[in-house]
Coordinates of C-alpha atoms and ligand atoms in Angstrom, one line a residue:
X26 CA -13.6 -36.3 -54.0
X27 CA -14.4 -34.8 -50.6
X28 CA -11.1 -32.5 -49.1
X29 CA -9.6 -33.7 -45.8
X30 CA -9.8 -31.4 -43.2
X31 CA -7.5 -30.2 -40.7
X32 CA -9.3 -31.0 -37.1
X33 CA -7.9 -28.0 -34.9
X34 CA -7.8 -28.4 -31.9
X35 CA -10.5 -26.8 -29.9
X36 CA -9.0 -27.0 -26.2
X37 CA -9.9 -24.1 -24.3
X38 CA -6.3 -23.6 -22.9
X39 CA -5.1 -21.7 -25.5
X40 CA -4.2 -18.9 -24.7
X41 CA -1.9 -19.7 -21.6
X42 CA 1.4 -18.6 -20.3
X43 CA 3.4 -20.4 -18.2
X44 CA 3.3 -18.5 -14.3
X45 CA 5.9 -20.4 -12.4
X46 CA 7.1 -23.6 -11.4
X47 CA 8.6 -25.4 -7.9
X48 CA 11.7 -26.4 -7.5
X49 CA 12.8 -28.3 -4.4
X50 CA 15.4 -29.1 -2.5
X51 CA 17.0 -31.0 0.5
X52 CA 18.7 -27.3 1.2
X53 CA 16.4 -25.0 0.0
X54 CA 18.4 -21.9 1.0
X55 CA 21.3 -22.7 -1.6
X56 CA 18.5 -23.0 -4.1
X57 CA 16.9 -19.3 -2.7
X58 CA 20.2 -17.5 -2.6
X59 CA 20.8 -18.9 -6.0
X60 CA 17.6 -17.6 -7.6
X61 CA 18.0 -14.5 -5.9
X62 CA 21.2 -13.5 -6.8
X63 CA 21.4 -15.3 -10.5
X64 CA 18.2 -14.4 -11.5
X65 CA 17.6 -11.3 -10.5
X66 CA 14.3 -11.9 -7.7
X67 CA 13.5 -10.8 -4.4
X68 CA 12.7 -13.9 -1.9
X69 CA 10.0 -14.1 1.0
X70 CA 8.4 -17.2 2.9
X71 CA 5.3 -17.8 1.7
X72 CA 4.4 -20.9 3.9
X73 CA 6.3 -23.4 5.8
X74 CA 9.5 -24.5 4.1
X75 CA 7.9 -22.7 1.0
X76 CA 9.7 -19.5 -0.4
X77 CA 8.3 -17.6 -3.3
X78 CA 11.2 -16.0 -5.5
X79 CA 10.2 -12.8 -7.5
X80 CA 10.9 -10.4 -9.8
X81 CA 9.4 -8.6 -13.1
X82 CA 7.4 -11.3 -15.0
X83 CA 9.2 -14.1 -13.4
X84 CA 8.4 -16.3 -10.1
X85 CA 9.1 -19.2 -8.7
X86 CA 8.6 -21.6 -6.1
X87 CA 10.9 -23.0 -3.5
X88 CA 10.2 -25.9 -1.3
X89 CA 11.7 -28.4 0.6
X90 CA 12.5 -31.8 -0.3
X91 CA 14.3 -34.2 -2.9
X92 CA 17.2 -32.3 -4.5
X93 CA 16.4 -31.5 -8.3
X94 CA 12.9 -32.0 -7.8
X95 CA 10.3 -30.4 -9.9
X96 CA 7.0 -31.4 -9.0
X97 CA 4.3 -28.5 -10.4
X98 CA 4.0 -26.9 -13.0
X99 CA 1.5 -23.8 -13.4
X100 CA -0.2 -22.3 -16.0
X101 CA -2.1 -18.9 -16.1
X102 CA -5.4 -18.8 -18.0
X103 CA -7.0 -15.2 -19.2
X104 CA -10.3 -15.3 -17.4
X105 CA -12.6 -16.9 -15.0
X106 CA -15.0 -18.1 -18.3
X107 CA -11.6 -19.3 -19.8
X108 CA -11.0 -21.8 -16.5
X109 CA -14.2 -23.0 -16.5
X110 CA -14.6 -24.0 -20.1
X111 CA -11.0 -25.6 -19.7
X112 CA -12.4 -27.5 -16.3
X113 CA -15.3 -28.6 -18.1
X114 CA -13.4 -29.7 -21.1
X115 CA -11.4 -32.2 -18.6
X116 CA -13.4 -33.5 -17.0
X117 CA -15.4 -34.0 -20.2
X118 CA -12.3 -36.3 -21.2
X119 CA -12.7 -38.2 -17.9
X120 CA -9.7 -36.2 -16.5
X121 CA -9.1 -36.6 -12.8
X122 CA -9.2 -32.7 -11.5
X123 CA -6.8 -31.7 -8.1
X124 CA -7.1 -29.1 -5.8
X125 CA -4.9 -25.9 -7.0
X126 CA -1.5 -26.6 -5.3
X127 CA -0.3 -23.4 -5.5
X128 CA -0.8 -20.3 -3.1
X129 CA -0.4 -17.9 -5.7
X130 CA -3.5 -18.6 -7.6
X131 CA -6.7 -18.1 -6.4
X132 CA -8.9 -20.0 -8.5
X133 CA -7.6 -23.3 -10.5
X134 CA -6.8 -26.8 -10.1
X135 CA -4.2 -29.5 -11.2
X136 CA -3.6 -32.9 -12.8
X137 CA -1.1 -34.8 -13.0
X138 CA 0.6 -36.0 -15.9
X139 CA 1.8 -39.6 -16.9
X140 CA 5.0 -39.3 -15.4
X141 CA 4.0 -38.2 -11.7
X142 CA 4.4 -34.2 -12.0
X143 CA 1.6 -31.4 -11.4
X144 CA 0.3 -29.4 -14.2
X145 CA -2.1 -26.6 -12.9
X146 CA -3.8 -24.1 -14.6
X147 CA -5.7 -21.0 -12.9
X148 CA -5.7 -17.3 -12.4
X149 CA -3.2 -15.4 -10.2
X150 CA -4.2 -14.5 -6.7
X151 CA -4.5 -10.8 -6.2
X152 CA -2.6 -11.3 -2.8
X153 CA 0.6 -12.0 -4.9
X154 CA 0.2 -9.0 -7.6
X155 CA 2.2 -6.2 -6.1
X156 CA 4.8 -5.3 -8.3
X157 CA 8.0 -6.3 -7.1
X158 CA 10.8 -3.2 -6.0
X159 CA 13.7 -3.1 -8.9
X160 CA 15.8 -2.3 -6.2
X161 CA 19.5 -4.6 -7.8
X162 CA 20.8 -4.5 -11.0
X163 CA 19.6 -7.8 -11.5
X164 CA 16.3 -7.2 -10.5
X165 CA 15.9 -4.3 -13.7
X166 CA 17.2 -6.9 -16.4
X167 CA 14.5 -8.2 -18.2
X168 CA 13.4 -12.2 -17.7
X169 CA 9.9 -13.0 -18.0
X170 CA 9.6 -17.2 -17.3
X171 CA 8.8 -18.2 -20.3
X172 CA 8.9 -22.2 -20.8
X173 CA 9.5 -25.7 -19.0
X174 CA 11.4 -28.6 -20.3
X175 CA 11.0 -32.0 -19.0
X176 CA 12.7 -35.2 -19.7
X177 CA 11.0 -39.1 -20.0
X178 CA 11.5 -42.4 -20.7
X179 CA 7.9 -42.4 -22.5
X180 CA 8.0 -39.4 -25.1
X181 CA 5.0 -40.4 -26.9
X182 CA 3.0 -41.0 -23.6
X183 CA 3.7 -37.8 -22.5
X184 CA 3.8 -35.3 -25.1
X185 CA 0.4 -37.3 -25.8
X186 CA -1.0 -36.5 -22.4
X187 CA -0.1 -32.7 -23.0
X188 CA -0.9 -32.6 -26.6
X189 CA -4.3 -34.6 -26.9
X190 CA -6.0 -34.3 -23.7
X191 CA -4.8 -31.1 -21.9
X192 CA -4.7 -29.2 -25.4
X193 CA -1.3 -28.0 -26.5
X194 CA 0.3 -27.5 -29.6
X195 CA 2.5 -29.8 -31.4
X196 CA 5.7 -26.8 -33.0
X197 CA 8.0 -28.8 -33.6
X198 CA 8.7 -32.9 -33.2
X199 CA 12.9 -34.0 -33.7
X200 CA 13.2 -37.5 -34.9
X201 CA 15.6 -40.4 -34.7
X202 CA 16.7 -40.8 -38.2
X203 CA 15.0 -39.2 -41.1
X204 CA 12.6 -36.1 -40.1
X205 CA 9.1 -37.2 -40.1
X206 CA 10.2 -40.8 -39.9
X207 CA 11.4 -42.8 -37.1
X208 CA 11.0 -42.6 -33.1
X209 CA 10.6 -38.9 -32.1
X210 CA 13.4 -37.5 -29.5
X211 CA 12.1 -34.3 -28.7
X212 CA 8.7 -32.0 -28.7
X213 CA 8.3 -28.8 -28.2
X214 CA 4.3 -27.7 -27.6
X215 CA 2.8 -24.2 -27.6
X216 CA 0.1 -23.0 -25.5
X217 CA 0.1 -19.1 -27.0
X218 CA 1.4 -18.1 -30.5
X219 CA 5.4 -18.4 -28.5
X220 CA 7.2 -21.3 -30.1
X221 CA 6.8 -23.7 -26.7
X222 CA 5.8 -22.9 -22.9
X223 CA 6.3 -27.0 -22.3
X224 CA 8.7 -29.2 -24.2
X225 CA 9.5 -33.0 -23.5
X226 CA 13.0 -34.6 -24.6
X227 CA 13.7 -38.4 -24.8
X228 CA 16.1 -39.7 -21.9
X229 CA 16.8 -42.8 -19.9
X230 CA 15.1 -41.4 -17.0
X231 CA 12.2 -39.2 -15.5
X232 CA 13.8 -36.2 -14.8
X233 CA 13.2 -32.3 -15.0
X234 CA 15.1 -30.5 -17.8
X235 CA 15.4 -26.7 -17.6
X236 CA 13.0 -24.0 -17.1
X237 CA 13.5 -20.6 -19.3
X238 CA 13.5 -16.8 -18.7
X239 CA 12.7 -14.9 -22.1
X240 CA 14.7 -11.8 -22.5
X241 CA 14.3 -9.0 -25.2
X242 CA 17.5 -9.0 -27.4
X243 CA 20.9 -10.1 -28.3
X244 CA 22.1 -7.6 -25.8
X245 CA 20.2 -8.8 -22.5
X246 CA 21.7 -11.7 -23.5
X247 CA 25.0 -10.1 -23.0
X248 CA 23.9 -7.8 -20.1
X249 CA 23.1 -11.5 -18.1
X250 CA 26.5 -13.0 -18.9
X251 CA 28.1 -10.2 -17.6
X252 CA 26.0 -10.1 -14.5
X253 CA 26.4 -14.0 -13.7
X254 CA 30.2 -13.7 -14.3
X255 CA 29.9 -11.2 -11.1
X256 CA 28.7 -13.8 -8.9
X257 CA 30.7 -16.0 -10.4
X258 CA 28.1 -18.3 -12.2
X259 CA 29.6 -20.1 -15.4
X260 CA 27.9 -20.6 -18.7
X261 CA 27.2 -24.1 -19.2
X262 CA 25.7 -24.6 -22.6
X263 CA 25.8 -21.8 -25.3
X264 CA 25.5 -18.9 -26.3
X265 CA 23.7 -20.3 -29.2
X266 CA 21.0 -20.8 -31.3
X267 CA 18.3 -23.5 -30.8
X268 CA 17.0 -25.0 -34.5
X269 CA 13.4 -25.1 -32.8
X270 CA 12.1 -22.1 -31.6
X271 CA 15.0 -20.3 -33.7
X272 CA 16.3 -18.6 -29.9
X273 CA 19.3 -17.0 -29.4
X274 CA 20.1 -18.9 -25.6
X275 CA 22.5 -19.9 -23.1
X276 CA 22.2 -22.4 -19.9
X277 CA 23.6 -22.1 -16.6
X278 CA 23.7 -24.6 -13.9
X279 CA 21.7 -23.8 -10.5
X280 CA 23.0 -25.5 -6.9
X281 CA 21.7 -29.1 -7.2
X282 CA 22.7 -29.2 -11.0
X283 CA 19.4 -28.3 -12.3
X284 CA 20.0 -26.4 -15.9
X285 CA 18.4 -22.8 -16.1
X286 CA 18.0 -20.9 -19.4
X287 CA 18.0 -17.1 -20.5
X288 CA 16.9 -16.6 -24.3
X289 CA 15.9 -14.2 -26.8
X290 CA 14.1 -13.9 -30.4
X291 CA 12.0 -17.1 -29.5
X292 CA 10.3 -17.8 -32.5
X293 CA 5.9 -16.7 -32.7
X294 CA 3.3 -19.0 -34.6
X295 CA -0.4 -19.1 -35.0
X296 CA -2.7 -21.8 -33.5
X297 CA -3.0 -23.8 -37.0
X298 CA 0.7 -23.7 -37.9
X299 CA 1.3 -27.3 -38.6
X300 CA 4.2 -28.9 -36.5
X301 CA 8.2 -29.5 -38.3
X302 CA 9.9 -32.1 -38.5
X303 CA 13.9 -31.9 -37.3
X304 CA 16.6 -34.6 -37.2
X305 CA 18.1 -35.9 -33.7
X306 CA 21.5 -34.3 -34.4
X307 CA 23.8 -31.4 -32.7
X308 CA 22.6 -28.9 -35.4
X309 CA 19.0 -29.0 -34.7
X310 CA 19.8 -28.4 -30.7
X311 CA 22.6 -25.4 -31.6
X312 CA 23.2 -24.1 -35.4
X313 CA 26.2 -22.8 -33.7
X314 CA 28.3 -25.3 -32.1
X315 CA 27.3 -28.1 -29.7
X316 CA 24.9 -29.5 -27.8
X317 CA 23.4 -31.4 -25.5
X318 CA 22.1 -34.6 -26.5
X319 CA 19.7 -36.4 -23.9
X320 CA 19.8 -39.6 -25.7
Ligands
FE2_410 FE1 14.6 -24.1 -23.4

C-alpha cells in the first residue's frame, strides 16, 4: 500500500524576517515620541508626513493618517535570486504584484492580503544601513522586531492567503473546542525556523493586533520594565508565558491604544515541523495567569 507523503511546501519565502511595519496616525508625533522614548529608537523624516523610527535590529514606520492604522507590512528576503524566485512564484499563482511601498528597500514589491493590508517582501536599501548611534539607555537594550499580529473576522481566509499562496508556515493553529477539532481562533505562521513572524487571531473586526520586539533573556525582560516605568509606561498584559511560541512576554499599550510586545525564549522549529493543535482558553494564551481573549 503506497505511503502518503507530506507535500512541503516549496515557497521560496522561506527564509524571511520580518523588517518593519507602518503604523499611522491622525497625530503622528504622539506616536514618534512614543516609539522613541519606549522603545528605545532614534527618529528622522524620511518623506513627507513619514518618519522612520530606528534602533539596533528594530524599525519602524510612522505616517500620517487613521489612528491605529497598520497598513504594510514588510518582509526581508536573503538575496536578489531569493526575490526573484519568490516574484516568479506569485505571479505563477496568478498573484497581483504592487510597487514596493516602502523607501527602505530597494528592490521588492507588495500584495495585498484579503483583508486590505500590504505585505511586501524585498531587500533593504543600502541608503538606510548605517548603524544607528546607541547614544540612550534605551537605545543599548536589546529588541530586534520580530513578529506581527493581526486580527479578522475571516481567520480561515486569511491565514489561507498567508499560508497557501504567499508560503508560510502553519506552528501552531488554537481551536474552538477540542484541539484539532472545531473552528480555529488563532494561527501563528513561521517564515524562518522562529515560532511566528505573522500570526492572525479571530475577532469581530479587521483590526491590527500587536507587533513584537524579541529580546535575549528573562533579564532584558526586566531591564524593559524598569525602563518603561521611567517614562512612566504601564504594563498591560503579562509578564507571562505564551502556550505557542513557549515566550516569556509582556504588552504595553502605545498612544492610540495599539498593543506593543517585548519577549524572550521564542520557541525555534524546522521547515517540516508539523503545526499543534491548542484549545481556545486563557492557559494556551498565558500558562501564568490571564489573558487576552479576542473572541
Ligand atoms: Fe506576539
Amino acid at each position: 500500500m503506497p505511503q502518503p507523503t507530506t507535500r512541503r511546501n516549496q515557497s521560496p519565502l522561506w527564509p524571511a524576517q520580518l523588517d518593519h511595519i507602518q503604523r499611522n496616525s491622525d497625530r503622528p508625533d504622539a506616536l514618534v515620541a512614543f516609539y522613541r522614548d519606549a522603545a528605545g529608537m532614534a527618529a528622522r523624516e524620511v518623506g513627507p508626513l513619514l518618519w522612520l523610527l530606528e534602533g539596533p535590529q528594530r524599525r519602524i514606520l510612522i505616517g500620517r493618517g487613521e489612528k491605529g492604522e497598520q497598513p504594510l507590512n514588510v518582509f526581508r528576503v536573503q538575496s536578489p535570486p531569493q526575490l526573484a524566485a519568490l516574484r516568479s512564484w506569485l505571479q505563477g499563482r496568478g498573484i497581483a504584484l504592487l510597487p514596493s511601498p516602502t523607501p527602505l528597500f530597494s528592490e521588492g514589491f507588495a500584495v495585498r492580503d484579503p483583508d486590505g493590508r500590504l505585505a511586501a517582501f524585498g531587500l533593504p536599501n543600502p541608503a538606510f544601513a548605517a548603524p544607528v548611534a546607541a547614544d540612550t539607555a534605551a537605545l543599548r537594550l536589546p529588541a530586534r522586531l520580530q513578529h506581527v499580529v493581526v486580527a479578522t473576522t475571516d481567520l480561515p481566509r486569511l491565514t489561507g492567503f498567508y499560508e497557501k499562496e504567499l508560503g508560510f508556515v502553519a506552528s501552531d493553529h488554537v481551536y474552538d473546542g477540542a484541539p484539532g477539532e472545531g473552528p480555529v481562533t488563532a494561527t501563528f505562521l513561521r517564515s524562518d525556523p522562529e515560532h511566528h513572524s505573522f500570526a492572525a487571531f479571530r475577532a469581530p473586526e479587521v483590526r491590527p493586533d500587536h507587533h513584537c520586539y524579541e529580546t535575549s533573556c528573562w533579564n532584558d525582560i526586566r531591564d524593559w520594565a524598569d525602563h518603561l516605568a521611567t517614562l512612566p509606561v504601564k504594563l498591560w498584559w503579562g509578564p507571562g508565558r505564551h502556550g505557542p511560541g513557549n515566550n516569556l512576554f509582556f504588552m504595553v499599550e502605545d498612544p492610540d491604544g495599539h498593543k506593543v510586545e517585548w519577549s524572550a525564549e521564542l520557541e525555534v522549529m524546522s521547515r517540516d515541523m508539523a503545526p499543534r493543535a491548542w484549545k481556545h482558553e486563557e492557559r494556551t494564551l498565558n500558562y501564568w495567569g490571564q489573558s487576552w481573549m479576542r473572541s
